């Protein structure tokens, strides 16, 4: 409830400070504790809210709109108490940022109004929430209240148009832990892309053994060799060479979210796309370029004896075969994606006469391709997982499978290997060709006849990565450490104003149980701090790679106070998690209750008193924890402020102030140990205890907080509470 009420107050300040000609209808929320400090144009550190105030004022000035007469900014940083971090040396302790922004207006015109707006409260209690909202227009109430407390306030000053200052205070804690920086980076991706060359290239022996000679003569040599005639050309020997290759370049990628948090699972994706290489690509891979062709079939064979004399073949004994077929294409992948192989032509019938020739034959054109390209994958190092992947469509992203982020900080190495390109698509196109030439003029016609799908005959034929080229694709995925999660069991607590609280008596042994878990392969050290003022942990226990630990520790509190007991867990990467629970220790149950005058004297700190400052401050801490009035509506942040609650004015104070005095006395008696939370008290003044003390105080404070409660009711409550205090004394 305190947080909600303070947020409402903040929203009112912002609305008043930055309204234009009309009152905004959308609420303006205060900055959260996640706001971090920044630096303004003058080099001074500022909060995000302060910077937004500066920017708003600058924008309004640029538009010629009114702005506050004066704005002041205060900013300070202090190091909060953090015994665990100081002891472990893991990181700098948390930083507390305190900031104050004051906007001063000489009149409402500087805020964009003709007069200051009314203070209206309206709204509904959210479903499932506890509390109340007192709706209404409080403008006149505020005006009259100020006039009562400060009769001179409205002398020569109009409430509706007079000067006003608004103060916005911020308290921001910047936690210092090694929580994953990946929280800010999640959603980014890490990708590695490379090209894997599948297939083979077989180079022939390039064998050549031959004997040859030429005999040339020159004619008309008197003025030089004008005409040169080759008389004899002789060759004898053997030549043999070939190149056979099927080279299938594939572009592969692995993509994953990065960084990822340890203890989570993630699924990288991969894609394969057929590409068309050029000669430089093959050269860079250390493979024979072959003019950049993916399919190469070159075969040359020559053997025999050949003799020419004056260009007339005299001897021609032997054979010469010269085949040169090649094609360039992007590696096919997917149903129906194929590349053509060299066609084979077979002559069936032909004739050759003096003026004409003709030929008729069959053509057979094979084509090959794949709709299945496979690989295996494995995650190692800071990741774990393995499996197989099958690519069936070029360029389609395919999930590899779940990878476990085992531990961080580190890298999960995901590797693709074992690539296979299957030739599981094979077709034949059958056709007829017809060639006719007359007097040297002619053409060839090709007529398709039928297509045959012989894919079933290829079986499991496949090729691996080309020899001498890379055969794996690796991606390193950053794994971020996750700080341990910590929880102190709330079994045995009492709900006080929405806060689970352990209740204990002095010298009573209190046993607390906490659980810490870490998703990574981390050792854990648990630290308990009893809030005794010592910056070092009170109990520390080391656990080797436990993943989850539950332990109980006991302690004894001697003095009455509210202790904020903390449990920290630190992993071996210095990630930290923490949890806190309040432990309320009241005074000894044998202590006697006291009345208003006694407590007023103790808080006045004049003459002889029974308590030192530390004890009284602890008592006030108990009152603040138990009450919805004190610490929120009434300030008791110091002994002097609390004394002001008990010290009535000469006129005796108004009914609420009188009720506050009796509430304070009873809460101080509770802190002193004179009464317990469940002890029965007389709540109606009939002399019979009928209601638990805690229930009576909750009802009394609720009526006190209700602005519509009549004075008569408040006086009745004051009398009843006073009688309860008297009963505690007797």
Short mmCIF file of N, CA and C in Angstrom, two decimals, residues 594-681:
data_model
loop_
_atom_site.label_atom_id
_atom_site.label_comp_id
_atom_site.label_asym_id
_atom_site.label_seq_id
_atom_site.Cartn_x
_atom_site.Cartn_y
_atom_site.Cartn_z
N UNK A 594 3.16 0.75 29.53
CA UNK A 594 3.31 2.12 30.00
C UNK A 594 2.32 3.02 29.28
N UNK A 595 2.04 4.18 29.92
CA UNK A 595 1.08 5.12 29.34
C UNK A 595 1.79 6.24 28.58
N UNK A 596 0.99 7.21 28.10
CA UNK A 596 1.49 8.24 27.20
C UNK A 596 2.63 9.05 27.79
N UNK A 597 2.46 9.44 29.02
CA UNK A 597 3.47 10.29 29.63
C UNK A 597 4.82 9.63 29.71
N UNK A 598 4.83 8.33 30.01
CA UNK A 598 6.09 7.60 30.10
C UNK A 598 6.81 7.59 28.76
N UNK A 599 6.09 7.22 27.72
CA UNK A 599 6.74 7.11 26.40
C UNK A 599 7.11 8.49 25.86
N UNK A 600 6.30 9.51 26.20
CA UNK A 600 6.66 10.86 25.76
C UNK A 600 7.96 11.30 26.41
N UNK A 601 8.14 10.96 27.69
CA UNK A 601 9.38 11.31 28.38
C UNK A 601 10.57 10.55 27.78
N UNK A 602 10.38 9.26 27.46
CA UNK A 602 11.48 8.47 26.90
C UNK A 602 11.91 9.04 25.55
N UNK A 603 10.94 9.42 24.73
CA UNK A 603 11.27 9.95 23.40
C UNK A 603 11.78 11.39 23.46
N UNK A 604 11.45 12.10 24.56
CA UNK A 604 11.93 13.46 24.70
C UNK A 604 13.42 13.54 24.99
N UNK A 605 14.01 12.48 25.52
CA UNK A 605 15.46 12.36 25.77
C UNK A 605 15.95 13.45 26.72
N UNK A 606 15.12 13.84 27.68
CA UNK A 606 15.51 14.82 28.68
C UNK A 606 15.53 14.14 30.05
N UNK A 607 16.57 14.42 30.81
CA UNK A 607 16.68 13.83 32.13
C UNK A 607 17.00 12.34 32.05
N UNK A 608 16.63 11.63 33.11
CA UNK A 608 16.93 10.20 33.18
C UNK A 608 15.90 9.41 32.38
N UNK A 609 16.40 8.52 31.52
CA UNK A 609 15.52 7.66 30.71
C UNK A 609 15.93 6.21 30.86
N UNK A 610 15.01 5.32 30.52
CA UNK A 610 15.25 3.88 30.68
C UNK A 610 15.86 3.22 29.45
N UNK A 611 15.89 3.91 28.30
CA UNK A 611 16.36 3.29 27.06
C UNK A 611 17.42 4.17 26.41
N UNK A 612 18.38 3.53 25.77
CA UNK A 612 19.34 4.29 24.97
C UNK A 612 18.75 4.55 23.58
N UNK A 613 19.44 5.37 22.81
CA UNK A 613 18.93 5.72 21.48
C UNK A 613 18.75 4.50 20.59
N UNK A 614 19.68 3.57 20.64
CA UNK A 614 19.61 2.38 19.77
C UNK A 614 18.35 1.58 20.04
N UNK A 615 18.02 1.40 21.33
CA UNK A 615 16.82 0.63 21.67
C UNK A 615 15.56 1.34 21.19
N UNK A 616 15.49 2.67 21.41
CA UNK A 616 14.32 3.40 20.97
C UNK A 616 14.18 3.39 19.45
N UNK A 617 15.29 3.50 18.74
CA UNK A 617 15.23 3.43 17.28
C UNK A 617 14.73 2.07 16.81
N UNK A 618 15.14 1.00 17.51
CA UNK A 618 14.63 -0.33 17.17
C UNK A 618 13.14 -0.41 17.45
N UNK A 619 12.68 0.16 18.58
CA UNK A 619 11.25 0.16 18.88
C UNK A 619 10.47 0.88 17.78
N UNK A 620 11.00 2.02 17.34
CA UNK A 620 10.32 2.76 16.27
C UNK A 620 10.33 1.97 14.97
N UNK A 621 11.40 1.21 14.73
CA UNK A 621 11.43 0.34 13.55
C UNK A 621 10.34 -0.71 13.60
N UNK A 622 10.08 -1.25 14.79
CA UNK A 622 8.99 -2.23 14.95
C UNK A 622 7.65 -1.55 14.68
N UNK A 623 7.47 -0.35 15.22
CA UNK A 623 6.22 0.38 15.00
C UNK A 623 6.02 0.63 13.50
N UNK A 624 7.06 1.08 12.82
CA UNK A 624 6.96 1.35 11.39
C UNK A 624 6.59 0.10 10.61
N UNK A 625 7.15 -1.06 11.01
CA UNK A 625 6.87 -2.31 10.30
C UNK A 625 5.44 -2.77 10.53
N UNK A 626 4.92 -2.56 11.75
CA UNK A 626 3.60 -3.08 12.09
C UNK A 626 2.48 -2.15 11.64
N UNK A 627 2.74 -0.87 11.57
CA UNK A 627 1.66 0.11 11.39
C UNK A 627 1.54 0.56 9.95
N UNK A 628 0.27 0.88 9.57
CA UNK A 628 0.01 1.51 8.29
C UNK A 628 -0.09 3.02 8.41
N UNK A 629 -0.07 3.50 9.63
CA UNK A 629 -0.17 4.94 9.87
C UNK A 629 1.21 5.56 9.99
N UNK A 630 2.03 4.97 10.85
CA UNK A 630 3.33 5.55 11.14
C UNK A 630 4.36 5.09 10.11
N UNK A 631 5.12 6.07 9.69
CA UNK A 631 6.08 5.81 8.61
C UNK A 631 5.51 6.17 7.26
N UNK A 632 4.17 6.32 7.20
CA UNK A 632 3.54 6.70 5.94
C UNK A 632 2.80 8.02 6.10
N UNK A 633 1.72 7.98 6.90
CA UNK A 633 0.96 9.21 7.14
C UNK A 633 1.66 10.09 8.18
N UNK A 634 2.20 9.48 9.22
CA UNK A 634 2.90 10.22 10.26
C UNK A 634 4.37 9.81 10.26
N UNK A 635 5.22 10.79 10.29
CA UNK A 635 6.67 10.57 10.22
C UNK A 635 7.21 10.16 11.58
N UNK A 636 7.88 9.00 11.65
CA UNK A 636 8.58 8.58 12.87
C UNK A 636 9.99 8.12 12.50
N UNK A 637 10.55 8.77 11.47
CA UNK A 637 11.87 8.36 11.00
C UNK A 637 12.98 8.71 11.98
N UNK A 638 12.68 9.50 13.00
CA UNK A 638 13.66 9.84 14.03
C UNK A 638 12.97 9.87 15.37
N UNK A 639 13.77 9.82 16.42
CA UNK A 639 13.20 9.88 17.77
C UNK A 639 12.47 11.20 17.96
N UNK A 640 13.04 12.28 17.45
CA UNK A 640 12.41 13.58 17.59
C UNK A 640 11.07 13.63 16.87
N UNK A 641 11.00 13.04 15.67
CA UNK A 641 9.74 13.02 14.93
C UNK A 641 8.68 12.21 15.67
N UNK A 642 9.09 11.07 16.24
CA UNK A 642 8.15 10.24 17.01
C UNK A 642 7.68 10.98 18.26
N UNK A 643 8.57 11.73 18.88
CA UNK A 643 8.17 12.52 20.06
C UNK A 643 7.09 13.52 19.69
N UNK A 644 7.15 14.07 18.48
CA UNK A 644 6.14 15.01 18.03
C UNK A 644 4.76 14.40 17.95
N UNK A 645 4.68 13.07 17.73
CA UNK A 645 3.38 12.40 17.68
C UNK A 645 2.75 12.37 19.08
N UNK A 646 3.58 12.15 20.11
CA UNK A 646 3.06 12.02 21.47
C UNK A 646 2.87 13.38 22.15
N UNK A 647 3.63 14.37 21.74
CA UNK A 647 3.54 15.69 22.38
C UNK A 647 2.40 16.47 21.77
N UNK A 648 1.29 16.50 22.44
CA UNK A 648 0.12 17.19 21.93
C UNK A 648 0.31 18.72 21.97
N UNK A 649 -0.39 19.39 21.05
CA UNK A 649 -0.38 20.85 21.05
C UNK A 649 -1.17 21.37 22.25
N UNK A 650 -1.06 22.67 22.50
CA UNK A 650 -1.76 23.27 23.64
C UNK A 650 -3.27 23.12 23.52
N UNK A 651 -3.75 23.07 22.29
CA UNK A 651 -5.20 22.91 22.11
C UNK A 651 -5.62 21.44 22.15
N UNK A 652 -4.68 20.54 22.42
CA UNK A 652 -4.99 19.12 22.52
C UNK A 652 -4.99 18.38 21.21
N UNK A 653 -4.85 19.10 20.09
CA UNK A 653 -4.81 18.45 18.79
C UNK A 653 -6.18 18.07 18.30
N UNK A 654 -6.26 17.73 17.00
CA UNK A 654 -7.55 17.33 16.46
C UNK A 654 -7.77 15.84 16.75
N UNK A 655 -8.97 15.30 16.47
CA UNK A 655 -9.26 13.90 16.82
C UNK A 655 -8.28 12.90 16.21
N UNK A 656 -7.80 13.14 15.00
CA UNK A 656 -6.87 12.19 14.40
C UNK A 656 -5.52 12.23 15.12
N UNK A 657 -5.07 13.39 15.48
CA UNK A 657 -3.81 13.49 16.22
C UNK A 657 -3.92 12.82 17.58
N UNK A 658 -5.05 12.95 18.23
CA UNK A 658 -5.25 12.30 19.52
C UNK A 658 -5.28 10.78 19.36
N UNK A 659 -5.92 10.33 18.28
CA UNK A 659 -5.94 8.88 18.02
C UNK A 659 -4.54 8.38 17.70
N UNK A 660 -3.78 9.15 16.93
CA UNK A 660 -2.41 8.74 16.60
C UNK A 660 -1.58 8.55 17.86
N UNK A 661 -1.80 9.40 18.85
CA UNK A 661 -1.04 9.30 20.09
C UNK A 661 -1.31 7.96 20.77
N UNK A 662 -2.59 7.57 20.85
CA UNK A 662 -2.93 6.30 21.50
C UNK A 662 -2.42 5.10 20.68
N UNK A 663 -2.50 5.21 19.34
CA UNK A 663 -1.95 4.14 18.49
C UNK A 663 -0.45 3.99 18.73
N UNK A 664 0.27 5.10 18.81
CA UNK A 664 1.70 5.05 19.03
C UNK A 664 2.02 4.41 20.38
N UNK A 665 1.28 4.76 21.43
CA UNK A 665 1.53 4.19 22.76
C UNK A 665 1.36 2.68 22.73
N UNK A 666 0.28 2.20 22.11
CA UNK A 666 0.05 0.76 22.07
C UNK A 666 1.13 0.04 21.25
N UNK A 667 1.53 0.63 20.11
CA UNK A 667 2.57 -0.03 19.31
C UNK A 667 3.90 -0.04 20.05
N UNK A 668 4.21 1.00 20.82
CA UNK A 668 5.44 1.00 21.61
C UNK A 668 5.37 -0.06 22.71
N UNK A 669 4.19 -0.24 23.33
CA UNK A 669 4.03 -1.31 24.32
C UNK A 669 4.19 -2.68 23.68
N UNK A 670 3.69 -2.81 22.43
CA UNK A 670 3.90 -4.07 21.71
C UNK A 670 5.39 -4.31 21.47
N UNK A 671 6.09 -3.28 21.00
CA UNK A 671 7.53 -3.43 20.77
C UNK A 671 8.26 -3.75 22.06
N UNK A 672 7.77 -3.21 23.18
CA UNK A 672 8.40 -3.43 24.49
C UNK A 672 8.14 -4.84 25.01
N UNK A 673 7.15 -5.53 24.44
CA UNK A 673 6.82 -6.89 24.86
C UNK A 673 5.67 -6.96 25.82
N UNK A 674 5.02 -5.83 26.12
CA UNK A 674 3.94 -5.81 27.11
C UNK A 674 2.68 -6.48 26.60
N UNK A 675 2.55 -6.68 25.29
CA UNK A 675 1.37 -7.33 24.74
C UNK A 675 1.77 -8.04 23.45
N UNK A 676 1.12 -9.16 23.20
CA UNK A 676 1.39 -9.93 22.00
C UNK A 676 0.37 -9.67 20.92
N UNK A 677 0.69 -10.05 19.70
CA UNK A 677 -0.17 -9.76 18.56
C UNK A 677 -1.51 -10.49 18.67
N UNK A 678 -1.51 -11.66 19.30
CA UNK A 678 -2.75 -12.46 19.39
C UNK A 678 -3.40 -12.38 20.77
N UNK A 679 -2.85 -11.57 21.65
CA UNK A 679 -3.47 -11.42 22.98
C UNK A 679 -4.83 -10.75 22.83
N UNK A 680 -5.80 -11.20 23.67
CA UNK A 680 -7.15 -10.63 23.61
C UNK A 680 -7.20 -9.32 24.39
N UNK A 681 -7.92 -8.36 23.82
CA UNK A 681 -8.10 -7.06 24.47
C UNK A 681 -9.58 -6.69 24.40
#
